[in-house]
XYZ file of C-alpha atoms in Angstrom:
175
model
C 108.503 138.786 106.501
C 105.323 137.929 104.974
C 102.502 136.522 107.338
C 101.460 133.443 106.859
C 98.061 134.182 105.127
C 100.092 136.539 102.166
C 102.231 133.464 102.030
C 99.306 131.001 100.945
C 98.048 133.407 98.974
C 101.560 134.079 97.058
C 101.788 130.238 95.463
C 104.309 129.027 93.744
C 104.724 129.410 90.234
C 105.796 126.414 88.323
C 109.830 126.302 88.298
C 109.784 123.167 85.895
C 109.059 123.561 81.792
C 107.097 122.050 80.316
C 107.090 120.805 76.303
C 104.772 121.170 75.546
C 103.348 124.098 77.648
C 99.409 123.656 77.920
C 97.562 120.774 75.649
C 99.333 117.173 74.916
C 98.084 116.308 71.031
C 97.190 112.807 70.497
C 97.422 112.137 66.188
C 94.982 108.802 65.635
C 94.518 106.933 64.286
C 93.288 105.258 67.624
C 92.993 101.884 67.392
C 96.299 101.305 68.486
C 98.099 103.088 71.257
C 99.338 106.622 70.625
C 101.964 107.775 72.466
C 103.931 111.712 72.743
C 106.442 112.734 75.049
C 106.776 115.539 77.327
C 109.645 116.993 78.286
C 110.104 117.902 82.109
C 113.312 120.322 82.641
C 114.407 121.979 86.064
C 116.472 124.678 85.417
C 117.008 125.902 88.629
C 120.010 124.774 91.054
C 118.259 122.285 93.532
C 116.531 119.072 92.771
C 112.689 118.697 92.241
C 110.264 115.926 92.552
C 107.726 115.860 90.188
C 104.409 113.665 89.889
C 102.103 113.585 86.707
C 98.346 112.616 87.254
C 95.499 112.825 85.223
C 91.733 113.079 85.014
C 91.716 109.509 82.904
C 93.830 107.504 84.898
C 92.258 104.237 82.874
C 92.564 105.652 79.804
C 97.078 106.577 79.698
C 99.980 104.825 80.859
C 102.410 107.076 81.866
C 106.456 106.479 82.193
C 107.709 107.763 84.728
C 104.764 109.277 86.525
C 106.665 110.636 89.079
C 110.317 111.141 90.500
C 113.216 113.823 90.926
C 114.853 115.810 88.411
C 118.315 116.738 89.003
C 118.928 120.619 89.257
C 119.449 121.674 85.458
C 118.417 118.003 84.152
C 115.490 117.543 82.187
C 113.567 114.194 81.818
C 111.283 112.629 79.055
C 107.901 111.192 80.257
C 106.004 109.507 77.877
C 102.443 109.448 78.440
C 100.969 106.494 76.181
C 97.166 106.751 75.071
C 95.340 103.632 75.199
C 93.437 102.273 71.937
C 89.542 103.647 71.495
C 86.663 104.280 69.613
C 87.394 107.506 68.408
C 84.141 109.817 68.189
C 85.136 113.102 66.442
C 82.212 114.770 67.694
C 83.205 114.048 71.128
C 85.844 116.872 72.727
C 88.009 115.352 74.866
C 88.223 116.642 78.595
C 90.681 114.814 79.591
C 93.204 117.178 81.758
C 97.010 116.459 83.083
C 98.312 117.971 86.162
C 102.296 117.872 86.725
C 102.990 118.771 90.152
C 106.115 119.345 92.087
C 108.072 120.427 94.493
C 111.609 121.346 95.579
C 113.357 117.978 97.028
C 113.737 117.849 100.458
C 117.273 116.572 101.758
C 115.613 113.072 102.598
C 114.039 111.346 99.584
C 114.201 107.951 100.608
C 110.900 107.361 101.516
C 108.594 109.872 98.299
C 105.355 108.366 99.464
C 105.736 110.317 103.002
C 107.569 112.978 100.848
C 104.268 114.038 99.019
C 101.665 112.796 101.833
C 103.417 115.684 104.147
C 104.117 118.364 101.519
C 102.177 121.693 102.513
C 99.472 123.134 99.920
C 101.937 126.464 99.476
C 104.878 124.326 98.632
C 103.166 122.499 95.617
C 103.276 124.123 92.319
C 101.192 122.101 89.551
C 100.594 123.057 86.000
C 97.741 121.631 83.839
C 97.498 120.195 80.281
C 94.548 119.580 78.085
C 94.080 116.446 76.068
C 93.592 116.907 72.154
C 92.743 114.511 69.848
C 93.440 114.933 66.116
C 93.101 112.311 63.218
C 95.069 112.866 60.160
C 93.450 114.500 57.223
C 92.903 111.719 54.511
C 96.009 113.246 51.973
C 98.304 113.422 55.027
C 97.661 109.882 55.514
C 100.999 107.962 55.406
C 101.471 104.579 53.814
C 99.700 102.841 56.604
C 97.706 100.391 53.668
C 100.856 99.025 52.733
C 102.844 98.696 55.907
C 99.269 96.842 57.675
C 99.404 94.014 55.349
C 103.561 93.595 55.303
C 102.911 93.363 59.509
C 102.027 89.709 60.304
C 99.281 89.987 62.793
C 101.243 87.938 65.565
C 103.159 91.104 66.524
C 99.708 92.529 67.345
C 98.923 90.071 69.318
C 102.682 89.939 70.873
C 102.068 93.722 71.604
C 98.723 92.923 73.593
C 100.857 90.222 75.094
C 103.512 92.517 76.189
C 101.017 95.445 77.411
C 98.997 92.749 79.770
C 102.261 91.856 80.608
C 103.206 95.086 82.020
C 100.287 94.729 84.162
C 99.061 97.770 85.554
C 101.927 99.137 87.205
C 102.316 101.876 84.764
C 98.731 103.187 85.601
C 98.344 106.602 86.967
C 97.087 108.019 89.936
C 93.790 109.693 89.164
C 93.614 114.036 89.366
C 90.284 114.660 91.572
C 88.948 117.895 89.726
């Protein structure tokens, strides 16, 4: 049996993959909202409660940010970039963290869940933040398609994302 300080030692690798496995790439432009997927799966045989946090939290709205995956279920999350001045000189450092755990039998109340989850039963795994812009060939149609879109679903999109209210927002990752 291992003693207790080889067991804190000895932390958990991540059971849950990840797709993509270490940077999340944002394609501008950015003056809208960009927004990628990641794919969470557990493919192990119990459930696992997952939460995602970042080191932007004002910056992405992410959907879910947290909640169980079924054993051998996979979820989408889809972690939406907010619209920005886009300096190419600047390197983003923004970071992701998904943690998780294995579900206890009692997941009614996840806020206790987490707040009461020891250090050596966490496992987290971290993503960097890239920002690309398209080269100007690769450039799609976007000239075209701008001036077909009447500019009152723009404003119906703001609409709808102060609508949402900040609900979505993310719980900040200390580094």
């Amino acid at each position: 049996d291992l003693s207790t300080s080889q067991r804190n030692m000895a932390k958990v690798g991540q059971v849950l993959s990840l797709e993509p496995q270490h940077e999340l790439k944002f394609r501008g432009p950015f003056t809208d909202a960009v927004t990628i997927n990641l794919k969470l799966g557990n493919p192990t045989d119990r459930n696992v409660c997952f939460k995602v946090k970042t080191t932007a939290p004002r910056r992405y709205c992410v959907r879910p940010n947290s909640g169980i995956i079924d054993a051998g279920a996979s979820i989408n999350v889809s972690v939406m970039l907010q619209p920005f001045d886009y300096d190419p000189n600047e390197k983003s450092k923004h970071m992701f963290m998904v943690q998780s755990m294995f579900a206890p039998i009692d997941t009614s109340d996840m806020e206790a869940v987490w707040k009461e989850a020891k250090p050596e039963d966490l496992m987290d795994s971290k993503l960097r933040c890239v920002f690309e812009l398209p080269a100007e060939n690769d450039k799609p149609h976007d000239v075209e398609i701008n001036k077909i879109i009447p500019t009152t679903s723009q404003t119906r999109l703001k609409q709808l994302s102060s609508s949402l209210g900040p609900r979505c927002w993310i719980s900040s990752l200390q580094t």
